[in-house]
Amino acid sequence: TEILHSALYFNVSILLRTCVTLTSTMAPRNAAEITDYEGDRLGLDQVDTLIADTPSQKRPPMKIVWRNVVLFIFLHLAAVYSVFLVPRAMYQTLLWSVVMYWLAAMGITAGAHRLWSHRSYKARLPLRAFLALCNCISFQNSVFEWSRDHRAHHKYSETDADPHNAKRGFFFAHIGWLLVKKHPDVKDKGKVLDLSDLKNDPVVAFQDRHYKKLVLLLCIIIPTYVPVYVWGESAFISFYVAVILRYTLVLNATWLVNSAAHMWGQRPYDERINPSENMGVSFCATGEGFHNYHHVFPHDYSTSEYGWHLNLTTIFIDTMHFLGQAYDRRKIPMDVVMKRKLRTGSGAANH
């Protein structure tokens, strides 16, 4: 047993080393300006254009990246093993793992997604630095790379230029896109995206430059050794529960937005597109499952018309606004939302 434990620990170590105001809206607009189609300044909500777009005819055979396949297999096997260690973990370690899950999630949802990908609100330097560090805990590529891929996902949603095109199946959208070489359209059309705001952001630049070192420290070392030195947890259990299991769960919660939320659920805002309202995904991904709304109004900081409902990320951003760290939160007026639902929605929303 000890040999098995040591082998697993060694393999996974190699793997990870390598790999408030309650509600507020924008300033009121003149009635004449309000329509059921609000423009997104990043050009990511061109739904009518996307519906007419067709996949490239030059889809080449997928080239498997075997290194990634092996790494993800080992990671998920280690995560399954970690589940059996949970009963042996101290309760403080379990609470610590939940906190690390939440911090990692905020680094993706409030940080890389809503702040940097969509510019749906603005953040002062302390909050931007905090979210960039939380993003390192999530270990899902740097803010720059994550935001670049996400902008491509919105601008070319469900075409071959979408990095995780859901029309290629659940497995591809969930994890398969990370196991193969990128489609040529992803690279070609990704080059025309305007990323100047990301390139000119000193926080994004610093994080991108020091990403590997920060990940080693914030995703692996600190989560492992805080339980060991503060309340006497076993380093072995701490590593597997607070690092391996937590990391794998956050990864899959994020991936569910790309897969499940593009396949199952209601489409009350635009029934012509596949992104859907999926409450299970919202629960796992701290509010990112209101996906039909998000693809129609990607510049809404809440990604939903329902405020705090199943949306821990919106609660966090609103709390930061109350503390003076977040401002200029962009919110779609309710009459605009209703007009869009009447025009293109399925009328089947039931939250």
CSV table of C-alpha atoms in Angstrom, one decimal:
chain,number,residue,atom,x,y,z
A,1,THR,CA,0.0,0.0,0.0
A,2,GLU,CA,2.8,2.4,0.9
A,3,ILE,CA,4.5,1.7,-2.5
A,4,LEU,CA,1.2,2.5,-4.3
A,5,HIS,CA,0.7,5.7,-2.3
A,6,SER,CA,4.3,6.8,-3.1
A,7,ALA,CA,3.9,6.0,-6.8
A,8,LEU,CA,0.6,7.9,-7.0
A,9,TYR,CA,2.1,10.9,-5.1
A,10,PHE,CA,5.1,10.9,-7.4
A,11,ASN,CA,3.2,10.7,-10.6
A,12,VAL,CA,0.7,13.4,-9.7
A,13,SER,CA,3.4,15.6,-8.4
A,14,ILE,CA,5.1,15.4,-11.9
A,15,LEU,CA,1.7,16.1,-13.5
A,16,LEU,CA,1.0,19.2,-11.5
A,17,ARG,CA,4.4,20.6,-11.8
A,18,THR,CA,4.2,20.4,-15.6
A,19,CYS,CA,0.8,21.1,-16.4
A,20,VAL,CA,-23.1,45.8,-0.7
A,21,THR,CA,-25.7,47.3,-2.5
A,22,LEU,CA,-28.2,44.5,-3.2
A,23,THR,CA,-29.0,45.5,-6.8
A,24,SER,CA,-27.7,48.2,-9.1
A,25,THR,CA,-28.0,48.9,-12.8
A,26,MET,CA,-26.3,51.1,-15.3
A,27,ALA,CA,-27.3,54.8,-15.6
A,28,PRO,CA,-30.8,55.0,-17.1
A,29,ARG,CA,-31.0,55.5,-20.8
A,30,ASN,CA,-33.5,57.4,-22.9
A,31,ALA,CA,-36.4,55.3,-23.9
A,32,ALA,CA,-35.7,55.8,-27.5
A,33,GLU,CA,-32.3,54.2,-27.1
A,34,ILE,CA,-33.5,51.0,-25.6
A,35,THR,CA,-34.1,48.1,-28.0
A,36,ASP,CA,-34.2,44.4,-27.5
A,37,TYR,CA,-30.7,44.1,-29.0
A,38,GLU,CA,-27.9,45.9,-27.1
A,39,GLY,CA,-24.5,46.1,-28.7
A,40,ASP,CA,-21.5,44.6,-26.9
A,41,ARG,CA,-18.5,46.8,-27.3
A,42,LEU,CA,-16.2,43.7,-27.6
A,43,GLY,CA,-18.4,42.4,-30.5
A,44,LEU,CA,-19.1,39.1,-28.8
A,45,ASP,CA,-22.9,39.1,-29.0
A,46,GLN,CA,-23.5,38.9,-32.7
A,47,VAL,CA,-26.1,36.1,-32.4
A,48,ASP,CA,-27.7,36.6,-35.8
A,49,THR,CA,-24.4,36.5,-37.5
A,50,LEU,CA,-23.4,33.3,-35.7
A,51,ILE,CA,-26.6,31.6,-36.6
A,52,ALA,CA,-25.9,32.1,-40.2
A,53,ASP,CA,-22.3,31.0,-39.9
A,54,THR,CA,-21.4,27.5,-41.0
A,55,PRO,CA,-18.5,25.3,-39.9
A,56,SER,CA,-15.4,25.3,-42.0
A,57,GLN,CA,-15.3,22.7,-44.8
A,58,LYS,CA,-11.6,22.1,-44.2
A,59,ARG,CA,-11.9,20.2,-40.9
A,60,PRO,CA,-8.7,18.1,-40.7
A,61,PRO,CA,-8.4,14.9,-38.9
A,62,MET,CA,-7.9,15.5,-35.1
A,63,LYS,CA,-4.3,15.1,-34.0
A,64,ILE,CA,-4.2,13.7,-30.5
A,65,VAL,CA,-1.8,15.3,-28.0
A,66,TRP,CA,-0.9,12.1,-26.1
A,67,ARG,CA,1.0,14.0,-23.4
A,68,ASN,CA,-2.2,15.7,-22.3
A,69,VAL,CA,-4.2,12.5,-22.6
A,70,VAL,CA,-1.8,10.8,-20.1
A,71,LEU,CA,-1.7,13.7,-17.7
A,72,PHE,CA,-5.5,14.0,-17.5
A,73,ILE,CA,-5.9,10.3,-17.1
A,74,PHE,CA,-3.5,10.3,-14.1
A,75,LEU,CA,-5.1,13.4,-12.7
A,76,HIS,CA,-8.6,11.9,-12.7
A,77,LEU,CA,-7.4,8.5,-11.4
A,78,ALA,CA,-5.7,10.4,-8.6
A,79,ALA,CA,-8.9,12.4,-8.0
A,80,VAL,CA,-11.0,9.2,-7.7
A,81,TYR,CA,-8.4,7.9,-5.2
A,82,SER,CA,-8.7,11.2,-3.3
A,83,VAL,CA,-12.4,10.6,-2.7
A,84,PHE,CA,-11.6,7.6,-0.5
A,85,LEU,CA,-9.3,9.7,1.6
A,86,VAL,CA,-12.0,12.3,2.4
A,87,PRO,CA,-13.3,10.3,5.4
A,88,ARG,CA,-9.7,10.3,6.9
A,89,ALA,CA,-9.2,14.1,6.4
A,90,MET,CA,-9.7,16.5,9.3
A,91,TYR,CA,-12.7,18.7,9.2
A,92,GLN,CA,-10.5,21.7,8.9
A,93,THR,CA,-8.9,20.3,5.8
A,94,LEU,CA,-12.3,19.8,4.2
A,95,LEU,CA,-13.3,23.4,5.0
A,96,TRP,CA,-10.0,24.6,3.7
A,97,SER,CA,-10.6,22.6,0.4
A,98,VAL,CA,-14.0,24.3,0.1
A,99,VAL,CA,-12.4,27.7,0.5
A,100,MET,CA,-9.7,26.9,-2.1
A,101,TYR,CA,-12.5,25.7,-4.5
A,102,TRP,CA,-14.3,29.0,-4.0
A,103,LEU,CA,-11.1,31.1,-4.5
A,104,ALA,CA,-10.2,29.2,-7.6
A,105,ALA,CA,-13.7,29.6,-9.0
A,106,MET,CA,-13.7,33.4,-8.4
A,107,GLY,CA,-10.4,33.6,-10.2
A,108,ILE,CA,-12.2,32.1,-13.3
A,109,THR,CA,-15.8,33.5,-13.0
A,110,ALA,CA,-15.3,37.0,-11.5
A,111,GLY,CA,-11.8,37.4,-12.9
A,112,ALA,CA,-10.9,35.8,-16.2
A,113,HIS,CA,-14.5,35.6,-17.3
A,114,ARG,CA,-16.6,38.5,-16.3
A,115,LEU,CA,-13.8,41.1,-15.7
A,116,TRP,CA,-11.2,40.4,-18.3
A,117,SER,CA,-13.0,38.5,-21.0
A,118,HIS,CA,-16.1,40.6,-21.2
A,119,ARG,CA,-15.2,43.8,-19.4
A,120,SER,CA,-18.7,43.6,-17.8
A,121,TYR,CA,-17.5,45.6,-14.8
A,122,LYS,CA,-14.3,47.5,-13.7
A,123,ALA,CA,-12.1,46.7,-10.7
A,124,ARG,CA,-9.5,48.6,-8.8
A,125,LEU,CA,-6.0,47.4,-8.5
A,126,PRO,CA,-6.3,45.5,-5.2
A,127,LEU,CA,-9.3,43.5,-6.6
A,128,ARG,CA,-7.6,42.9,-9.9
A,129,ALA,CA,-4.5,41.6,-8.2
A,130,PHE,CA,-6.5,39.4,-5.9
A,131,LEU,CA,-8.5,37.9,-8.8
A,132,ALA,CA,-5.3,37.3,-10.8
A,133,LEU,CA,-3.8,35.3,-7.9
A,134,CYS,CA,-7.1,33.4,-7.5
A,135,ASN,CA,-6.9,32.6,-11.2
A,136,CYS,CA,-3.5,30.9,-10.5
A,137,ILE,CA,-5.2,28.7,-7.9
A,138,SER,CA,-7.5,27.5,-10.6
A,139,PHE,CA,-4.6,26.5,-12.9
A,140,GLN,CA,-6.6,26.8,-16.1
A,141,ASN,CA,-4.1,28.9,-18.2
A,142,SER,CA,-3.2,32.5,-17.5
A,143,VAL,CA,-5.8,35.3,-17.6
A,144,PHE,CA,-4.5,36.3,-21.0
A,145,GLU,CA,-4.8,32.9,-22.6
A,146,TRP,CA,-8.2,32.1,-20.9
A,147,SER,CA,-9.7,35.4,-22.0
A,148,ARG,CA,-8.4,35.1,-25.5
A,149,ASP,CA,-9.9,31.6,-25.9
A,150,HIS,CA,-13.2,32.8,-24.3
A,151,ARG,CA,-13.5,35.7,-26.6
A,152,ALA,CA,-13.1,33.4,-29.6
A,153,HIS,CA,-15.7,31.1,-28.1
A,154,HIS,CA,-18.3,33.9,-28.0
A,155,LYS,CA,-17.4,35.6,-31.3
A,156,TYR,CA,-17.4,32.3,-33.2
A,157,SER,CA,-19.6,30.2,-31.0
A,158,GLU,CA,-20.2,26.6,-32.1
A,159,THR,CA,-18.2,26.9,-35.3
A,160,ASP,CA,-14.8,25.4,-36.0
A,161,ALA,CA,-13.2,28.7,-34.8
A,162,ASP,CA,-14.7,28.0,-31.3
A,163,PRO,CA,-12.0,26.3,-29.2
A,164,HIS,CA,-14.5,24.0,-27.6
A,165,ASN,CA,-17.2,23.8,-30.2
A,166,ALA,CA,-20.1,22.0,-28.6
A,167,LYS,CA,-21.4,20.8,-32.0
A,168,ARG,CA,-18.5,18.3,-32.0
A,169,GLY,CA,-20.1,16.5,-29.1
A,170,PHE,CA,-20.2,16.5,-25.3
A,171,PHE,CA,-16.8,14.9,-24.8
A,172,PHE,CA,-15.0,17.3,-27.1
A,173,ALA,CA,-16.7,20.4,-25.6
A,174,HIS,CA,-16.0,19.1,-22.0
A,175,ILE,CA,-12.4,17.9,-22.2
A,176,GLY,CA,-11.6,16.6,-25.7
A,177,TRP,CA,-10.6,20.0,-27.0
A,178,LEU,CA,-7.7,20.0,-24.6
A,179,LEU,CA,-6.5,16.6,-25.8
A,180,VAL,CA,-6.1,17.5,-29.5
A,181,LYS,CA,-4.4,20.1,-31.6
A,182,LYS,CA,-6.5,23.2,-32.2
A,183,HIS,CA,-8.5,23.4,-35.4
A,184,PRO,CA,-6.8,25.8,-37.9
A,185,ASP,CA,-9.8,28.1,-37.7
A,186,VAL,CA,-9.3,28.6,-34.0
A,187,LYS,CA,-5.8,29.9,-34.7
A,188,ASP,CA,-6.6,31.9,-37.8
A,189,LYS,CA,-9.7,33.7,-36.5
A,190,GLY,CA,-8.2,34.1,-33.1
A,191,LYS,CA,-5.5,36.3,-34.6
A,192,VAL,CA,-8.0,38.9,-35.6
A,193,LEU,CA,-9.5,39.3,-32.1
A,194,ASP,CA,-8.8,42.7,-30.4
A,195,LEU,CA,-6.7,41.8,-27.3
A,196,SER,CA,-5.1,45.2,-26.8
A,197,ASP,CA,-6.8,45.8,-23.5
A,198,LEU,CA,-5.4,42.6,-22.1
A,199,LYS,CA,-1.9,43.3,-23.5
A,200,ASN,CA,-2.0,46.7,-21.9
A,201,ASP,CA,-3.1,45.5,-18.5
A,202,PRO,CA,-0.1,45.4,-16.1
A,203,VAL,CA,-1.8,42.9,-13.8
A,204,VAL,CA,-2.5,40.5,-16.7
A,205,ALA,CA,1.0,40.9,-18.0
A,206,PHE,CA,2.6,40.3,-14.6
A,207,GLN,CA,0.5,37.2,-14.1
A,208,ASP,CA,1.2,35.8,-17.5
A,209,ARG,CA,5.0,36.4,-17.1
A,210,HIS,CA,5.2,34.6,-13.8
A,211,TYR,CA,2.3,32.2,-14.3
A,212,LYS,CA,4.2,28.8,-13.7
A,213,LYS,CA,5.8,30.0,-10.5
A,214,LEU,CA,2.6,31.4,-9.2
A,215,VAL,CA,0.7,28.2,-10.0
A,216,LEU,CA,3.3,26.1,-8.2
A,217,LEU,CA,3.0,28.3,-5.1
A,218,LEU,CA,-0.8,29.0,-5.0
A,219,CYS,CA,-2.3,25.9,-6.5
A,220,ILE,CA,0.0,23.3,-5.0
A,221,ILE,CA,2.4,24.4,-2.2
A,222,ILE,CA,0.2,26.7,-0.1
A,223,PRO,CA,-3.0,24.5,-0.3
A,224,THR,CA,-0.9,21.5,0.7
A,225,TYR,CA,1.1,22.9,3.6
A,226,VAL,CA,-1.4,25.2,5.3
A,227,PRO,CA,-3.3,22.2,6.7
A,228,VAL,CA,0.0,20.5,7.6
A,229,TYR,CA,1.5,23.4,9.6
A,230,VAL,CA,-1.6,25.1,11.0
A,231,TRP,CA,-3.7,22.1,12.3
A,232,GLY,CA,-1.5,19.1,11.8
A,233,GLU,CA,-3.0,17.4,8.8
A,234,SER,CA,-1.1,14.6,7.0
A,235,ALA,CA,0.8,16.0,4.0
A,236,PHE,CA,-0.3,13.0,2.0
A,237,ILE,CA,-4.0,13.6,2.7
A,238,SER,CA,-3.7,17.3,2.4
A,239,PHE,CA,-2.1,17.0,-1.0
A,240,TYR,CA,-4.7,14.6,-2.4
A,241,VAL,CA,-7.8,16.3,-0.9
A,242,ALA,CA,-7.0,20.0,-0.9
A,243,VAL,CA,-5.0,19.9,-4.2
A,244,ILE,CA,-5.9,17.0,-6.4
A,245,LEU,CA,-9.6,16.6,-5.6
A,246,ARG,CA,-10.3,20.3,-5.3
A,247,TYR,CA,-8.4,21.1,-8.6
A,248,THR,CA,-10.2,18.3,-10.5
A,249,LEU,CA,-13.6,19.4,-9.3
A,250,VAL,CA,-13.0,23.0,-10.3
A,251,LEU,CA,-11.8,22.0,-13.7
A,252,ASN,CA,-14.9,19.9,-14.4
A,253,ALA,CA,-17.2,22.6,-13.0
A,254,THR,CA,-15.7,25.0,-15.6
A,255,TRP,CA,-15.8,22.4,-18.4
A,256,LEU,CA,-19.6,21.8,-17.7
A,257,VAL,CA,-20.2,25.4,-18.8
A,258,ASN,CA,-18.7,24.5,-22.2
A,259,SER,CA,-20.5,21.1,-22.5
A,260,ALA,CA,-23.7,20.6,-20.5
A,261,ALA,CA,-24.7,24.3,-20.6
A,262,HIS,CA,-24.5,24.1,-24.4
A,263,MET,CA,-26.7,21.0,-24.6
A,264,TRP,CA,-29.3,20.7,-21.9
A,265,GLY,CA,-31.7,23.3,-20.4
A,266,GLN,CA,-34.1,26.0,-21.4
A,267,ARG,CA,-33.6,28.8,-23.9
A,268,PRO,CA,-35.9,31.6,-22.8
A,269,TYR,CA,-33.9,34.4,-24.5
A,270,ASP,CA,-33.0,33.0,-27.8
A,271,GLU,CA,-34.2,29.5,-28.8
A,272,ARG,CA,-32.2,29.6,-32.0
A,273,ILE,CA,-28.9,29.0,-30.3
A,274,ASN,CA,-27.8,26.0,-28.2
A,275,PRO,CA,-26.5,27.7,-25.0
A,276,SER,CA,-29.0,27.0,-22.3
A,277,GLU,CA,-30.1,27.8,-18.7
A,278,ASN,CA,-28.8,24.9,-16.7
A,279,MET,CA,-29.3,25.2,-12.9
A,280,GLY,CA,-27.0,22.3,-12.1
A,281,VAL,CA,-24.1,24.0,-13.9
A,282,SER,CA,-24.9,27.3,-12.1
A,283,PHE,CA,-24.6,25.5,-8.7
A,284,CYS,CA,-21.3,23.8,-9.6
A,285,ALA,CA,-19.8,26.8,-11.4
A,286,THR,CA,-20.9,29.5,-8.9
A,287,GLY,CA,-23.4,31.2,-11.3
A,288,GLU,CA,-22.2,30.4,-14.8
A,289,GLY,CA,-25.0,28.2,-15.9
A,290,PHE,CA,-27.4,30.9,-17.1
A,291,HIS,CA,-25.9,30.4,-20.4
A,292,ASN,CA,-28.7,31.3,-22.8
A,293,TYR,CA,-28.9,34.7,-21.2
A,294,HIS,CA,-25.1,35.0,-21.2
A,295,HIS,CA,-24.7,34.4,-24.9
A,296,VAL,CA,-27.5,36.9,-25.7
A,297,PHE,CA,-26.2,39.5,-23.3
A,298,PRO,CA,-22.5,38.6,-22.7
A,299,HIS,CA,-21.7,42.1,-21.3
A,300,ASP,CA,-24.0,41.8,-18.3
A,301,TYR,CA,-21.9,41.5,-15.2
A,302,SER,CA,-24.3,39.1,-13.5
A,303,THR,CA,-24.7,36.8,-16.5
A,304,SER,CA,-28.3,36.4,-15.5
A,305,GLU,CA,-31.5,38.5,-15.0
A,306,TYR,CA,-32.0,36.9,-11.6
A,307,GLY,CA,-29.4,38.7,-9.5
A,308,TRP,CA,-28.1,36.5,-6.6
A,309,HIS,CA,-30.1,33.4,-7.4
A,310,LEU,CA,-27.6,30.5,-7.7
A,311,ASN,CA,-25.0,33.1,-8.5
A,312,LEU,CA,-22.2,33.3,-5.9
A,313,THR,CA,-20.1,35.2,-8.4
A,314,THR,CA,-22.6,38.1,-8.6
A,315,ILE,CA,-22.8,38.2,-4.8
A,316,PHE,CA,-19.0,38.5,-4.7
A,317,ILE,CA,-18.9,41.3,-7.3
A,318,ASP,CA,-21.7,43.2,-5.5
A,319,THR,CA,-19.8,42.8,-2.2
A,320,MET,CA,-16.7,44.2,-3.9
A,321,HIS,CA,-18.8,47.1,-5.2
A,322,PHE,CA,-20.0,47.8,-1.6
A,323,LEU,CA,-16.4,47.8,-0.5
A,324,GLY,CA,-15.5,50.2,-3.3
A,325,GLN,CA,-13.4,47.7,-5.3
A,326,ALA,CA,-15.8,47.1,-8.2
A,327,TYR,CA,-17.6,49.7,-10.2
A,328,ASP,CA,-19.3,50.4,-13.5
A,329,ARG,CA,-21.2,47.1,-13.4
A,330,ARG,CA,-23.0,46.7,-16.7
A,331,LYS,CA,-26.6,45.5,-16.3
A,332,ILE,CA,-29.2,45.0,-19.1
A,333,PRO,CA,-32.4,47.0,-18.4
A,334,MET,CA,-35.3,44.6,-17.6
A,335,ASP,CA,-37.5,46.0,-20.4
A,336,VAL,CA,-34.7,45.2,-22.9
A,337,VAL,CA,-34.5,41.6,-21.5
A,338,MET,CA,-38.3,41.2,-21.8
A,339,LYS,CA,-38.4,42.5,-25.4
A,340,ARG,CA,-35.7,40.0,-26.4
A,341,LYS,CA,-37.5,37.1,-24.7
A,342,LEU,CA,-40.7,38.0,-26.6
A,343,ARG,CA,-38.8,38.3,-29.9
A,344,THR,CA,-36.6,35.2,-29.9
A,345,GLY,CA,-37.1,33.3,-26.7
A,346,SER,CA,-38.9,30.0,-26.1
A,347,GLY,CA,-41.0,31.3,-23.4
A,348,ALA,CA,-40.3,28.2,-21.3
A,349,ALA,CA,-38.2,29.7,-18.5
A,350,ASN,CA,-39.2,28.4,-15.1
A,351,HIS,CA,-36.6,29.2,-12.4
